[in-house]
Short mmCIF file of C-alpha atoms in Angstrom, two decimals:
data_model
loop_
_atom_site.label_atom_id
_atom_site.label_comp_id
_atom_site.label_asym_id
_atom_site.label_seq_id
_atom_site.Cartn_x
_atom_site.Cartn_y
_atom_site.Cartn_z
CA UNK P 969 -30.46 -16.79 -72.43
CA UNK P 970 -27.49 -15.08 -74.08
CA UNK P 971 -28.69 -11.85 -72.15
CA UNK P 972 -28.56 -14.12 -69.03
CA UNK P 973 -24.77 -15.16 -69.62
CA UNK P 974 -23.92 -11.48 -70.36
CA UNK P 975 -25.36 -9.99 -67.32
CA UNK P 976 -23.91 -12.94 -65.35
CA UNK P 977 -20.67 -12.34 -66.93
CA UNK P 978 -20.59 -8.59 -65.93
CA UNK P 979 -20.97 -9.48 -62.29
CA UNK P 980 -18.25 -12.27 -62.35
CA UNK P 981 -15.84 -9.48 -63.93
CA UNK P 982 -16.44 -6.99 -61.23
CA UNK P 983 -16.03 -9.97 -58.83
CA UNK P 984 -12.81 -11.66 -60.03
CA UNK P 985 -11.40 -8.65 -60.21
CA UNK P 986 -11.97 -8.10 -56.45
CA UNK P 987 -10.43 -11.79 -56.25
CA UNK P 988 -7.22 -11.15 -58.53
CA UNK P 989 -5.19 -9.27 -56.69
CA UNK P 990 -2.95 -11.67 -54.21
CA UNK P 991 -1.94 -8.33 -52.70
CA UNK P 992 -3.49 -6.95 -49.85
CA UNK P 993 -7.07 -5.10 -50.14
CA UNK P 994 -7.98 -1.96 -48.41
CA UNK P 995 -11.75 -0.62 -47.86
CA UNK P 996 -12.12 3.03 -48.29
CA UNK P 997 -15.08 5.21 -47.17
CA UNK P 998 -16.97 9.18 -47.62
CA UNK P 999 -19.54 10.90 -47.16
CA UNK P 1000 -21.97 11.16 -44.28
CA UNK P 1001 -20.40 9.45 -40.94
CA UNK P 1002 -23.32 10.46 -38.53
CA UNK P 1003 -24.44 6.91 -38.03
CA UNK P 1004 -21.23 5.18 -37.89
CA UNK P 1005 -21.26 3.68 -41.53
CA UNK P 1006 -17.85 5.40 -42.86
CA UNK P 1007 -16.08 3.13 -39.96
CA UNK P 1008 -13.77 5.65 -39.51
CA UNK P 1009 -12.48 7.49 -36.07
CA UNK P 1010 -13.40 10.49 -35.44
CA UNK P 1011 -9.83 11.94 -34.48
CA UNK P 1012 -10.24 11.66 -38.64
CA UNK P 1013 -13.36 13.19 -39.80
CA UNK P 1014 -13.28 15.71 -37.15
CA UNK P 1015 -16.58 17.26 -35.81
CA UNK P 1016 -19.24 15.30 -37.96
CA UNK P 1017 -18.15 12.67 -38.67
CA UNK P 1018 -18.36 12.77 -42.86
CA UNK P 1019 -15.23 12.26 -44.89
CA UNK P 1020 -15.24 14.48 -48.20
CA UNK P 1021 -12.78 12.27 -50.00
CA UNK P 1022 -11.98 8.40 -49.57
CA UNK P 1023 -10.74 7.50 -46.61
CA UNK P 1024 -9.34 3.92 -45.88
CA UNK P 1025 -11.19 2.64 -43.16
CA UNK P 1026 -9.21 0.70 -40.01
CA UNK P 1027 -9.59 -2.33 -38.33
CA UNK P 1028 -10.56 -4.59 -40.91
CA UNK P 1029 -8.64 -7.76 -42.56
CA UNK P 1030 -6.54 -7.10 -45.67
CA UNK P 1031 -8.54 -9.90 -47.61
CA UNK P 1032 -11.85 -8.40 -48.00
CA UNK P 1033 -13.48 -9.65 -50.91
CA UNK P 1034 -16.81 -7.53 -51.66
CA UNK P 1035 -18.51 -4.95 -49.62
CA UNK P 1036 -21.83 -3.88 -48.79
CA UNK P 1037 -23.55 -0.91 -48.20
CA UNK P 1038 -26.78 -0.72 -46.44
CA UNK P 1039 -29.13 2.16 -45.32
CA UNK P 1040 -26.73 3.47 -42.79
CA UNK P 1041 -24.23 0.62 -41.96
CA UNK P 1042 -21.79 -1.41 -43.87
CA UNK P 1043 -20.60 -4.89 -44.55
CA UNK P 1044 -17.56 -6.56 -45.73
CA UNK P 1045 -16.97 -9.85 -46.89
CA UNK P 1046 -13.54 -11.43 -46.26
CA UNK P 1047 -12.28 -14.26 -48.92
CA UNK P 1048 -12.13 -16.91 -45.78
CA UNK P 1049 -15.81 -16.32 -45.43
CA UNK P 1050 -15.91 -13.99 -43.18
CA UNK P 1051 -18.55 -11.37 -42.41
CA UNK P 1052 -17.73 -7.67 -40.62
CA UNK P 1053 -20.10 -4.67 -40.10
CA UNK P 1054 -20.28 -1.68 -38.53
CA UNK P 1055 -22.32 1.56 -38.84
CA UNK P 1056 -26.21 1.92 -37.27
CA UNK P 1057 -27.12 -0.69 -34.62
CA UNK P 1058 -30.48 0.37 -33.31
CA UNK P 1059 -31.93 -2.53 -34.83
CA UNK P 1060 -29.33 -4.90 -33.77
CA UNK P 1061 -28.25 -5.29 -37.68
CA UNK P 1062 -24.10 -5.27 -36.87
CA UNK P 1063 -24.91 -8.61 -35.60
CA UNK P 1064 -22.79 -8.38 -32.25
CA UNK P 1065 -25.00 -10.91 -30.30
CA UNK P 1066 -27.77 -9.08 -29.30
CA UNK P 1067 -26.04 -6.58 -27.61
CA UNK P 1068 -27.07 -3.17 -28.43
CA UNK P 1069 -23.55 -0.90 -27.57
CA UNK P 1070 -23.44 3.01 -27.02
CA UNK P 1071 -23.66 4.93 -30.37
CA UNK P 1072 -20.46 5.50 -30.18
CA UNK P 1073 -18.51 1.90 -30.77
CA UNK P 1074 -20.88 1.61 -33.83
CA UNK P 1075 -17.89 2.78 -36.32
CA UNK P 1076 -16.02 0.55 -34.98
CA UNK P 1077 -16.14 -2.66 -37.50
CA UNK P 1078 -16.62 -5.69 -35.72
CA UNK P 1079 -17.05 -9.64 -37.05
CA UNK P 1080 -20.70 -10.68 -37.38
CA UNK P 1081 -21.90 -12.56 -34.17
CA UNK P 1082 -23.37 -16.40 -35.15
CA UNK P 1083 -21.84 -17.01 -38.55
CA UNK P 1084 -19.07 -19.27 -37.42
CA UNK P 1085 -20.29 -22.21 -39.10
CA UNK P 1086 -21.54 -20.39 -42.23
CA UNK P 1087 -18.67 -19.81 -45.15
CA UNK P 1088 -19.93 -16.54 -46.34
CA UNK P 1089 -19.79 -15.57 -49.62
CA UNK P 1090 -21.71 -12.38 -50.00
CA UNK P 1091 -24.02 -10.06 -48.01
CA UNK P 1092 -26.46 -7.25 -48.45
CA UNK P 1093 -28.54 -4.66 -46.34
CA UNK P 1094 -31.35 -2.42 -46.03
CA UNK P 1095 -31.90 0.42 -43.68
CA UNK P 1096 -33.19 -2.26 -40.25
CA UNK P 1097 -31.92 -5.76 -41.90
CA UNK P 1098 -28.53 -7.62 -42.77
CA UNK P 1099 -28.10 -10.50 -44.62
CA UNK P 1100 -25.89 -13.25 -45.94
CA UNK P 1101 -25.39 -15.83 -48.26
CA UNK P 1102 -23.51 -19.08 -47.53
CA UNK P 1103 -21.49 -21.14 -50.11
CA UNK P 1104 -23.73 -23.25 -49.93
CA UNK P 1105 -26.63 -20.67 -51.07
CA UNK P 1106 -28.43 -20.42 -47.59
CA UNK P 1107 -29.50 -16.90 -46.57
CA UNK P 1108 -29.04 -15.72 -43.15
CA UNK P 1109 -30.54 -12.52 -41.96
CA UNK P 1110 -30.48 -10.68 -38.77
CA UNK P 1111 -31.89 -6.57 -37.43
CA UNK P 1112 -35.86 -6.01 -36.70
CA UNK P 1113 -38.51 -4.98 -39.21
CA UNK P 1114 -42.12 -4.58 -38.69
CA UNK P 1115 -42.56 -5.28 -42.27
CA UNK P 1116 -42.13 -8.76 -42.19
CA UNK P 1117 -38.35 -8.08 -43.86
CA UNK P 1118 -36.63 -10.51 -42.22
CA UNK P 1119 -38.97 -13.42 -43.90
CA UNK P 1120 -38.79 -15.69 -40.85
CA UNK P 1121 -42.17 -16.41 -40.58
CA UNK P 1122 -45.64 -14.81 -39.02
CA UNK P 1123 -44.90 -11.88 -36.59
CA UNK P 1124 -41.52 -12.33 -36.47
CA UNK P 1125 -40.45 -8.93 -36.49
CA UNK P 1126 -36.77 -9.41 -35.13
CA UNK P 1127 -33.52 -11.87 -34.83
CA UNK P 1128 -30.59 -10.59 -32.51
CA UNK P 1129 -28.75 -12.99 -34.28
CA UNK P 1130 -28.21 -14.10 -37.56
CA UNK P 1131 -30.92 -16.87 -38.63
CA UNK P 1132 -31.31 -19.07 -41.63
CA UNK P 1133 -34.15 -18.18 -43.66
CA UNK P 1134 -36.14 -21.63 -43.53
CA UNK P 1135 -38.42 -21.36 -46.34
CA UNK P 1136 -35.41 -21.09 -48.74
CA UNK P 1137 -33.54 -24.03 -47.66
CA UNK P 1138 -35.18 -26.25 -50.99
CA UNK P 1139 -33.03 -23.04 -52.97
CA UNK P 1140 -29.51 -21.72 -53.68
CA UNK P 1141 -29.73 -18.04 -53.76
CA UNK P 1142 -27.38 -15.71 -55.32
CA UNK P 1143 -28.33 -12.44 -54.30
CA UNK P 1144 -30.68 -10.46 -52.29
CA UNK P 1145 -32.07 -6.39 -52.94
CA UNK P 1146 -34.13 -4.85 -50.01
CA UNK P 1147 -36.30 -1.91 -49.91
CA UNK P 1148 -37.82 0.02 -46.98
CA UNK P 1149 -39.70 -2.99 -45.80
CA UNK P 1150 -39.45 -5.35 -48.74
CA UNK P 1151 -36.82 -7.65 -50.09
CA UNK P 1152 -37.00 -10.09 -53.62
CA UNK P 1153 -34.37 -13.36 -53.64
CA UNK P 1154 -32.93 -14.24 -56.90
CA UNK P 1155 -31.68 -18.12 -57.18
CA UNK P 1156 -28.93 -19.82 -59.00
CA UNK P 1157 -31.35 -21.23 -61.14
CA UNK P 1158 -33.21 -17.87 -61.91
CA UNK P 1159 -36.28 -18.10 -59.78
CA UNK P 1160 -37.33 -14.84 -57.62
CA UNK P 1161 -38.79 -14.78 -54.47
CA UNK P 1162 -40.25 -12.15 -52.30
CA UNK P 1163 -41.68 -11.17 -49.07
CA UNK P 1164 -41.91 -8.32 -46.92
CA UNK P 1165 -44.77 -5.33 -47.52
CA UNK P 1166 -46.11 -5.71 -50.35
CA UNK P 1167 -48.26 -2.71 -51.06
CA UNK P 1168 -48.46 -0.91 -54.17
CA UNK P 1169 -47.45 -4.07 -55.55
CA UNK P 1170 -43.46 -3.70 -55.00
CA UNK P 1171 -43.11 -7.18 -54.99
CA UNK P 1172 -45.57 -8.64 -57.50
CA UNK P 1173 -48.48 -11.12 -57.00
CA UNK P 1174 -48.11 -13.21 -54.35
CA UNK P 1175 -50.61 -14.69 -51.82
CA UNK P 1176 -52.58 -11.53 -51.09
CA UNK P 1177 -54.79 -8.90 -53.77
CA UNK P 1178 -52.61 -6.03 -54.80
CA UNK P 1179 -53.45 -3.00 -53.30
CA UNK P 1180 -52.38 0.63 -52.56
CA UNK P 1181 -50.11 1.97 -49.78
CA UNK P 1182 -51.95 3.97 -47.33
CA UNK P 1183 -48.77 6.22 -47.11
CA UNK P 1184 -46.75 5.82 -50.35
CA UNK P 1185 -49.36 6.79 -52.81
CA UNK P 1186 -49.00 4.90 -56.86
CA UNK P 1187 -50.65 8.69 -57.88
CA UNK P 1188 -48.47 11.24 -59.45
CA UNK P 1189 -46.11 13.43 -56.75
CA UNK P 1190 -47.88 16.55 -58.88
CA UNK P 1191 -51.39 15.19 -58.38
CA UNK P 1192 -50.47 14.86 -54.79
CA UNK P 1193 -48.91 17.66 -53.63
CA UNK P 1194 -51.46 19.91 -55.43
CA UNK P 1195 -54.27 17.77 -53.43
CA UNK P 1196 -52.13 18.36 -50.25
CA UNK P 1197 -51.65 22.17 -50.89
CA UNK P 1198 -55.35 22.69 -50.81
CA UNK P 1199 -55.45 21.87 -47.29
CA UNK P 1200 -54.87 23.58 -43.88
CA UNK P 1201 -51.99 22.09 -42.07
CA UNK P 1202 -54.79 20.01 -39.50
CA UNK P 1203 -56.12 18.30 -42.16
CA UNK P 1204 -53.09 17.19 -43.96
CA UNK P 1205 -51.83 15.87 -40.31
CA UNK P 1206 -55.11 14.42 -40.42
CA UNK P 1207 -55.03 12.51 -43.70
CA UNK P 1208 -50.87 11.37 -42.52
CA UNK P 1209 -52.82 10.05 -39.32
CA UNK P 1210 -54.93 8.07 -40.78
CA UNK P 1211 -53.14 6.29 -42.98
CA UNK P 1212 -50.59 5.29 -40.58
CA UNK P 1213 -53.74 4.05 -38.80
CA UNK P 1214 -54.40 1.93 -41.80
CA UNK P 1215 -50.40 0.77 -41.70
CA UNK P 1216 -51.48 -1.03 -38.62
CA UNK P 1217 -53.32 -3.53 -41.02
CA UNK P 1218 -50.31 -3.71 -43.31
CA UNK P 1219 -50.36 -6.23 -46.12
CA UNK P 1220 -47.23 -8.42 -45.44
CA UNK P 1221 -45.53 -11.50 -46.59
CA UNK P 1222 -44.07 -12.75 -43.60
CA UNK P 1223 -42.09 -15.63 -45.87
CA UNK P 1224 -40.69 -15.78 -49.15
CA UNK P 1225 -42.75 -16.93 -51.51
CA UNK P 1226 -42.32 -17.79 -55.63
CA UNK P 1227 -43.55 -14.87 -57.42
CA UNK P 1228 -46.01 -15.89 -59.99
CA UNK P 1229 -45.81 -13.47 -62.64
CA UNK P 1230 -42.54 -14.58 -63.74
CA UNK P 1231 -43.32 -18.72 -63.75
CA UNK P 1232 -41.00 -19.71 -66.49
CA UNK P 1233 -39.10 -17.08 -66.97
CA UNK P 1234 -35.43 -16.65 -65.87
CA UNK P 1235 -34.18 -13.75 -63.88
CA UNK P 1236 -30.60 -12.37 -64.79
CA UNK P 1237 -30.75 -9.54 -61.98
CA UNK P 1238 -32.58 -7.86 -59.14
CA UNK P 1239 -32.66 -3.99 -57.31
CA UNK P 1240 -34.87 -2.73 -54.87
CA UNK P 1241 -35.89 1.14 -54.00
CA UNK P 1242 -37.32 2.54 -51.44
CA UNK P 1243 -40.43 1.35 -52.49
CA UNK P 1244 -39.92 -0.01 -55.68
CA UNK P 1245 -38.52 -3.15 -57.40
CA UNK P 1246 -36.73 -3.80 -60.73
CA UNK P 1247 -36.28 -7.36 -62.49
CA UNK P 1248 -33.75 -7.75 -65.42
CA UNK P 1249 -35.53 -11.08 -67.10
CA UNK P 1250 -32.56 -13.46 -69.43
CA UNK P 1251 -34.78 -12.63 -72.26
CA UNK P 1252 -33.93 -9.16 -72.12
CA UNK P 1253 -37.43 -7.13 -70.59
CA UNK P 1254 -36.52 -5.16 -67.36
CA UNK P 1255 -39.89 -4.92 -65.22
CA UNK P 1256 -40.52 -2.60 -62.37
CA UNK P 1257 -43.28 -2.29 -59.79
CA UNK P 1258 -44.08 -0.64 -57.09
CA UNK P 1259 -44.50 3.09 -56.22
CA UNK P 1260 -43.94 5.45 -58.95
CA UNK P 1261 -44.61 8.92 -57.35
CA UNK P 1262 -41.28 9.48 -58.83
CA UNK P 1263 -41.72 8.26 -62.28
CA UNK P 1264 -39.09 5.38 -60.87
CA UNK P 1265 -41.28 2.69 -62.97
CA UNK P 1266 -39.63 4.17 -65.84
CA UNK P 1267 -43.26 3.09 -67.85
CA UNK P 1268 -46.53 4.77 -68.63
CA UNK P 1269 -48.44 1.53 -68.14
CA UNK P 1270 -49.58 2.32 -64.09
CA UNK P 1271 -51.06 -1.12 -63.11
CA UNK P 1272 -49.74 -2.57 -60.05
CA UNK P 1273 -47.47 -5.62 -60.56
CA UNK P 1274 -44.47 -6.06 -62.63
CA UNK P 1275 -44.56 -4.53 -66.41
CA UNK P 1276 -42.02 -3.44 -68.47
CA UNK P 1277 -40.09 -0.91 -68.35
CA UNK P 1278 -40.41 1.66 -71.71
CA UNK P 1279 -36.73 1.44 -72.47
CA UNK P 1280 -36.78 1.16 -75.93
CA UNK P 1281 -33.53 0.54 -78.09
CA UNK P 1282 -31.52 0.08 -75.11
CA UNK P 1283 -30.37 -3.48 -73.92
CA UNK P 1284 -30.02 -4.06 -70.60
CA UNK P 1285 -27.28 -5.96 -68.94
CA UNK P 1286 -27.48 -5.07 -65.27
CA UNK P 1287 -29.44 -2.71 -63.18
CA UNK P 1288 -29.40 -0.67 -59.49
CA UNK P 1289 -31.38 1.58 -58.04
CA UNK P 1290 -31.46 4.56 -55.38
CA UNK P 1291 -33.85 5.39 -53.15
CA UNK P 1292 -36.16 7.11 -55.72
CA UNK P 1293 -34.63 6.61 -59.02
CA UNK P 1294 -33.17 3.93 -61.02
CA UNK P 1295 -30.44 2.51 -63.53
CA UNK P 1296 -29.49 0.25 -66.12
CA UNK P 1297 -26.25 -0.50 -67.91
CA UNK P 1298 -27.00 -1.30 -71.33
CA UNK P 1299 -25.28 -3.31 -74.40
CA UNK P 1300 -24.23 -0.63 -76.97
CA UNK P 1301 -25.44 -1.92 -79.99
CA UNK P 1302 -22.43 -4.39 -81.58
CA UNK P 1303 -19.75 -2.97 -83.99
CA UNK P 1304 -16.71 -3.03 -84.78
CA UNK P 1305 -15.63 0.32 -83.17
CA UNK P 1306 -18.15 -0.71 -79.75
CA UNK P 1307 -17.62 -4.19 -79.52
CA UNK P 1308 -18.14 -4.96 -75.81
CA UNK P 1309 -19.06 -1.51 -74.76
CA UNK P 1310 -21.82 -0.42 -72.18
CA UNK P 1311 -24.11 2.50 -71.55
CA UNK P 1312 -25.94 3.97 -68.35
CA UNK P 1313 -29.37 5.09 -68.44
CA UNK P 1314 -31.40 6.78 -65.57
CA UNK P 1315 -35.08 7.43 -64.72
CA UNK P 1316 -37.00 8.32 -61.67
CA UNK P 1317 -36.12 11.31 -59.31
CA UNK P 1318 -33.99 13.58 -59.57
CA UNK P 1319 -34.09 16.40 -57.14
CA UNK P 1320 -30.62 16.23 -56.83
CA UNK P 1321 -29.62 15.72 -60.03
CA UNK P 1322 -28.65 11.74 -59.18
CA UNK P 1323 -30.16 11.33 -62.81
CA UNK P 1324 -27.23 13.02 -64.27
CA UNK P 1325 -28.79 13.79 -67.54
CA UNK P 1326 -31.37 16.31 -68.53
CA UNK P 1327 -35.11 15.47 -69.76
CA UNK P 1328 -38.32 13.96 -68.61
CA UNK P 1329 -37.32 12.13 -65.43
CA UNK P 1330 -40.63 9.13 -65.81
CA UNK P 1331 -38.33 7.93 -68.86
CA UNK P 1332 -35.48 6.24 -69.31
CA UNK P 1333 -32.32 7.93 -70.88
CA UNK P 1334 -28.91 7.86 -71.38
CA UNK P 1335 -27.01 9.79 -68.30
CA UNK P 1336 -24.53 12.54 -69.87
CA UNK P 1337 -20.96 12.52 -69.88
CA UNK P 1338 -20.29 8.83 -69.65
CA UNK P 1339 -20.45 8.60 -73.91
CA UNK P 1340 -16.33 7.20 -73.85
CA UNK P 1341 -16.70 4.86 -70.51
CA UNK P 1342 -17.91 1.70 -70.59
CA UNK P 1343 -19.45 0.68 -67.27
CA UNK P 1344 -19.84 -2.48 -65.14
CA UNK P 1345 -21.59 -1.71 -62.32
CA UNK P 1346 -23.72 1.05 -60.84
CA UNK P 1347 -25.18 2.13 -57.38
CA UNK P 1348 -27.64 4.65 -56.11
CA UNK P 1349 -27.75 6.25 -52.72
CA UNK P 1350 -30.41 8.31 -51.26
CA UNK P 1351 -30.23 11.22 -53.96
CA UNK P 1352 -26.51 10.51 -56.03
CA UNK P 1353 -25.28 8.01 -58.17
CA UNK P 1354 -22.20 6.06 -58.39
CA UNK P 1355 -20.68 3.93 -61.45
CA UNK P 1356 -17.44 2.04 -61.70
CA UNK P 1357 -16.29 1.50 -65.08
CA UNK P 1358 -14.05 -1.06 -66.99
CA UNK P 1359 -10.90 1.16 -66.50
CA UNK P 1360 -11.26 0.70 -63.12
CA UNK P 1361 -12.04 4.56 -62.47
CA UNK P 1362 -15.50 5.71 -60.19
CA UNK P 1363 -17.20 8.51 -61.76
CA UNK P 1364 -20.20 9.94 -59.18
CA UNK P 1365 -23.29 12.51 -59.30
CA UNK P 1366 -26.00 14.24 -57.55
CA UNK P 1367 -26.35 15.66 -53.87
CA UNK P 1368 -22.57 16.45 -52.60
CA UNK P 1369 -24.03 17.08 -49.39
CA UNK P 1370 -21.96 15.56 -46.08
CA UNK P 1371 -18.99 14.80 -49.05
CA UNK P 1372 -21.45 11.99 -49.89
CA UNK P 1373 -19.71 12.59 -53.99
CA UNK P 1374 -16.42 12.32 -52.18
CA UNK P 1375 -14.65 15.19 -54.45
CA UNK P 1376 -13.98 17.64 -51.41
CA UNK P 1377 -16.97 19.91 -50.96
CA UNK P 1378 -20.13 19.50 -50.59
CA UNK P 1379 -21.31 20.89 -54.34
CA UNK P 1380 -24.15 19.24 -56.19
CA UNK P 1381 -23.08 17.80 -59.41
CA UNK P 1382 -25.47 17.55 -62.57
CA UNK P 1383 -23.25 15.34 -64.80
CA UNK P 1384 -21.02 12.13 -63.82
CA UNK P 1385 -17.48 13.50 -62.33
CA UNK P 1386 -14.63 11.43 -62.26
CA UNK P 1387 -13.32 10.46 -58.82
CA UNK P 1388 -9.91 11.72 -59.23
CA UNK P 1389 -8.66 11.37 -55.62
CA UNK P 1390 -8.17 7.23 -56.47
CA UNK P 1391 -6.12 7.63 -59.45
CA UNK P 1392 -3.50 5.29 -59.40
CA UNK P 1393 -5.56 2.56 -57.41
CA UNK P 1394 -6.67 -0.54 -58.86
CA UNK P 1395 -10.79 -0.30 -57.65
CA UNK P 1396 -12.42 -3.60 -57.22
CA UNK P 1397 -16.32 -2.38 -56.51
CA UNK P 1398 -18.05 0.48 -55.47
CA UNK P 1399 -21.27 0.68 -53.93
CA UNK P 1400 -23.58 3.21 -52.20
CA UNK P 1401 -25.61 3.45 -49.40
CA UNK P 1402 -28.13 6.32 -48.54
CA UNK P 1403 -25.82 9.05 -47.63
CA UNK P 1404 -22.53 7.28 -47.50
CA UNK P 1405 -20.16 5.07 -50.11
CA UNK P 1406 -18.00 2.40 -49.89
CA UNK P 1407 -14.50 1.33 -52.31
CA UNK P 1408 -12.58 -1.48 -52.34
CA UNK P 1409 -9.34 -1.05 -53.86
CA UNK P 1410 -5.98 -3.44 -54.54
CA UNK P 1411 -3.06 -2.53 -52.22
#
C-alpha cells in the first residue's frame, strides 16, 4: 500500500507541477512531422516536415494542462476541460466529427468534436484510437480498430465520434495504456480492466483460453529468424499468408472486462507495448505479458499471462514502455545521502540503443548515465527513450532519426543526453510517441 501512495504521489508531482504555474503554458514538439503529429507548419520544418529541436507548436490555448502522445497524433488537455488533437486522421482519431479532411489540415490542432458536455481531465492514444477521461471518471473513445480497441461492444470496429465506453460506467477510471490492438483500464480504486486482442496473452485471462498470435510469435526473435532464414522467399510469404489468414479468426475482447489474475490485488500503474503489457501491483511486483520476441517481459518464466518481472533489488515506483522495450523508475534504496531519489531501468529491445545501457537486453538493468538524476517520469517511442527528471531537465536516447532525440541531427545516441536546447524552461511533462515527442513547458 505504501508502494501504492508512492507511485501515486510521483504522478501527482509531475501533474501539479503542470498545474502550478498561473503563467501561460506553451506545447513544444520534434522529431518526425510526416503524419502531422509535431502540429507545426510547414513554412517551419521545411521539406519533411520533422523538427530536430523543440519547436513550440501554434494554435493551441495557453492553459494546456497535460499532453498526449499517440502512435502518430497528439492530444492536449486544457485546465477548463478541454480536449485538442491533431496529427494522423485516417482513422478518424482527431475527433473532428466524422469528417475525414485532406492530409494536409491534419497538423493543424483542432478541439475534439462531441466532448462538449464532458469536463476532460486527461486523454491517451494508440496508433487508430483516442481516448478520454471525464472528471467524473467516464472514458470516452473515438478512431476505428479491427481489434476490438475501442471496447464498445461486439463488432464495433469504429466511432466517428467520441463515445462513452458503457461497460465502465459502474467505474471511475484513472488512466488508460493501449497497444497495437489492445488497451488495459486502471480505476481509482485499483481494479484493471482489459479488452481488445488478446493473443499471446497481452492482456491476461479473461473470457477466452490464452493462446498464441498467429503473427507475433511468444518464441525467441533468434529461434525465429533462424527458422525464417531456412526458407526461400515463397515460403516465408507463404507462412506471413497464412497467418494473417488465421488473424481473420482473431481472439478479441470486444468489452472491458475485470481481469482475473489480479482479484484482490491493487494496481498502482499501467503501460502497454506494441504487443505487450506491464502492471505495477501496490505491493510492489511489476508483471508483464504478452509477446516477448524482444525479451520485453523482462522474465525467464515464458507462460502466457501476467508473471513477474525478474527485477530483483530494484523497487519500482512507476513504469512506461516503447514499442518493444520497457521501463521502470525505481526507489533507490533509503539513506541519508538518497533519501527520495529514483533510478531508471530498461529491458527489451534495443536495436537502437533506446535501452541506453549495455548488457543482456531480456533483463532488467539500470540505464547508464542517469546515476546523479532522479527521475519522475519516463516514455518510450518506437525505438528511443525519453525521461524527465526532478530538476525539471529531459534527458533522451536511442534512434535520432527524423530529429526524433531533438538535439539537432539525426545521430543515434547509446547513453541518456541531456536536452540542452530547454535550459532555462520550467518543463511540466514529456511524453513520446512512435517517432515524434511532445513538452509542455511554463511560459
Amino acid at each position: 500500500m505504501r508502494l501504492l501512495r508512492r507511485a501515486v504521489s510521483s504522478y501527482a508531482n509531475v501533474f501539479s507541477r503542470s498545474m502550478s504555474s498561473s503563467c501561460g503554458r506553451t506545447v513544444m514538439s520534434f522529431g518526425d512531422g510526416a503524419q502531422g503529429a509535431l502540429g507545426l507548419p510547414t513554412s517551419l520544418t521545411g521539406i519533411g516536415g520533422d523538427a530536430y529541436e523543440p519547436t513550440p507548436v501554434p494554435g493551441l490555448p495557453a492553459d494546456v494542462s497535460n499532453v498526449s502522445a499517440g502512435h502518430y497524433h497528439s492530444l492536449a488537455v486544457t485546465s477548463g476541460g478541454a480536449l485538442w488533437a491533431w496529427g494522423r486522421n485516417n482513422e478518424a482519431q482527431l475527433g473532428r466529427g466524422g469528417v475525414l479532411e485532406p492530409r494536409d489540415t491534419w497538423n493543424l490542432p483542432k478541439r475534439v468534436e462531441g466532448l462538449d458536455q464532458v469536463n476532460v481531465c486527461a486523454a491517451f492514444a494508440s496508433g487508430v484510437v483516442s481516448s478520454a477521461i471525464g472528471d467524473d471518471g467516464s472514458l470516452w473513445v473515438w478512431g476505428k480498430s479491427k481489434r476490438g480497441q475501442l471496447g464498445l461492444g461486439k463488432d464495433v470496429t469504429e466511432a466517428m465520434v467520441p463515445s462513452r465506453v458503457e461497460a465502465l460506467a459502474g467505474e471511475k477510471i484513472v488512466k488508460v495504456s493501449f497497444g497495437w490492438g489492445h488497451a488495459i483500464a486502471q480505476t481509482e480504486d485499483g481494479k484493471l480492466f482489459g479488452w481488445g486482442y488478446s493473443a499471446d496473452g497481452r492482456i491476461g485471462k479473461l473470457r477466452k483460453a490464452l493462446e498464441s498470435s498467429p503473427l507475433d510469435s511468444n518464441i525467441e526473435a533468434s529461434e525465429r529468424n533462424q527458422e525464417l532464414s531456412t526458407l526461400t522467399i515463397e515460403a516465408a510469404e507463404k507462412l506471413v499468408l497464412e497467418g494473417m489468414e488465421k488473424e481473420k479468426d482473431m481472439p478479441i475482447i470486444w468489452e472491458p472486462c475485470l481481469i482475473e489474475e489480479l482479484s484482490g490485488i491493487e494496481v498502482a500503474d499501467i503501460a502497454c507495448g506494441l504487443d505487450h503489457s506491464l502492471v505495477l501491483c501496490g505491493n510492489g511486483v511489476l508483471l508483464s505479458c504478452g509477446s516477448n520476441v524482444y525479451g520485453q517481459l523482462g522474465r525467464e518464466k515464458q507462460d502466457m499471462g501476467m508473471f513477474p518481472v525478474d527485477i530483483i533489488n530494484f523497487h519500482p515506483i512507476s513504469i512506461g514502455s516503447g514499442l518493444g522495450h520497457s521501463l521502470a523508475i525505481c526507489q533507490v534504496p533509503s539513506s541519508d545521502a538518497t533519501e527520495g531519489a529514483t533510478s531508471l531501468v530498461s529491458w527489451g529491445w534495443n536495436q537502437s540503443s533506446q535501452l541506453g545501457r549495455a548488457g543482456p537486453e531480456n533483463a532488467p538493468l539500470l540505464v547508464e548515465g542517469l546515476e546523479d538524476e532522479s527521475p519522475v517520469s519516463v516514455s518510450g517511442g518506437r525505438v528511443h527513450s525519453m525521461a524527465l527528471t526532478s530538476k525539471g531537465e529531459v534527458w533522451i536516447w536511442g534512434c535520432g532519426k527524423n530529429g526524433r532525440l531533438g538535439l539537432g541531427s539525426s545521430c543515434d545516441e547509446t547513453e541518456p543526453m541531456l536536452l540542452d536546447s530547454l535550459e532555462g524552461c520550467e518543463v511540466l511533462q514529456a511524453v513520446s510517441g512512435f517517432d515524434h515527442n511532445l513538452v509542455l513547458v511554463a511560459e
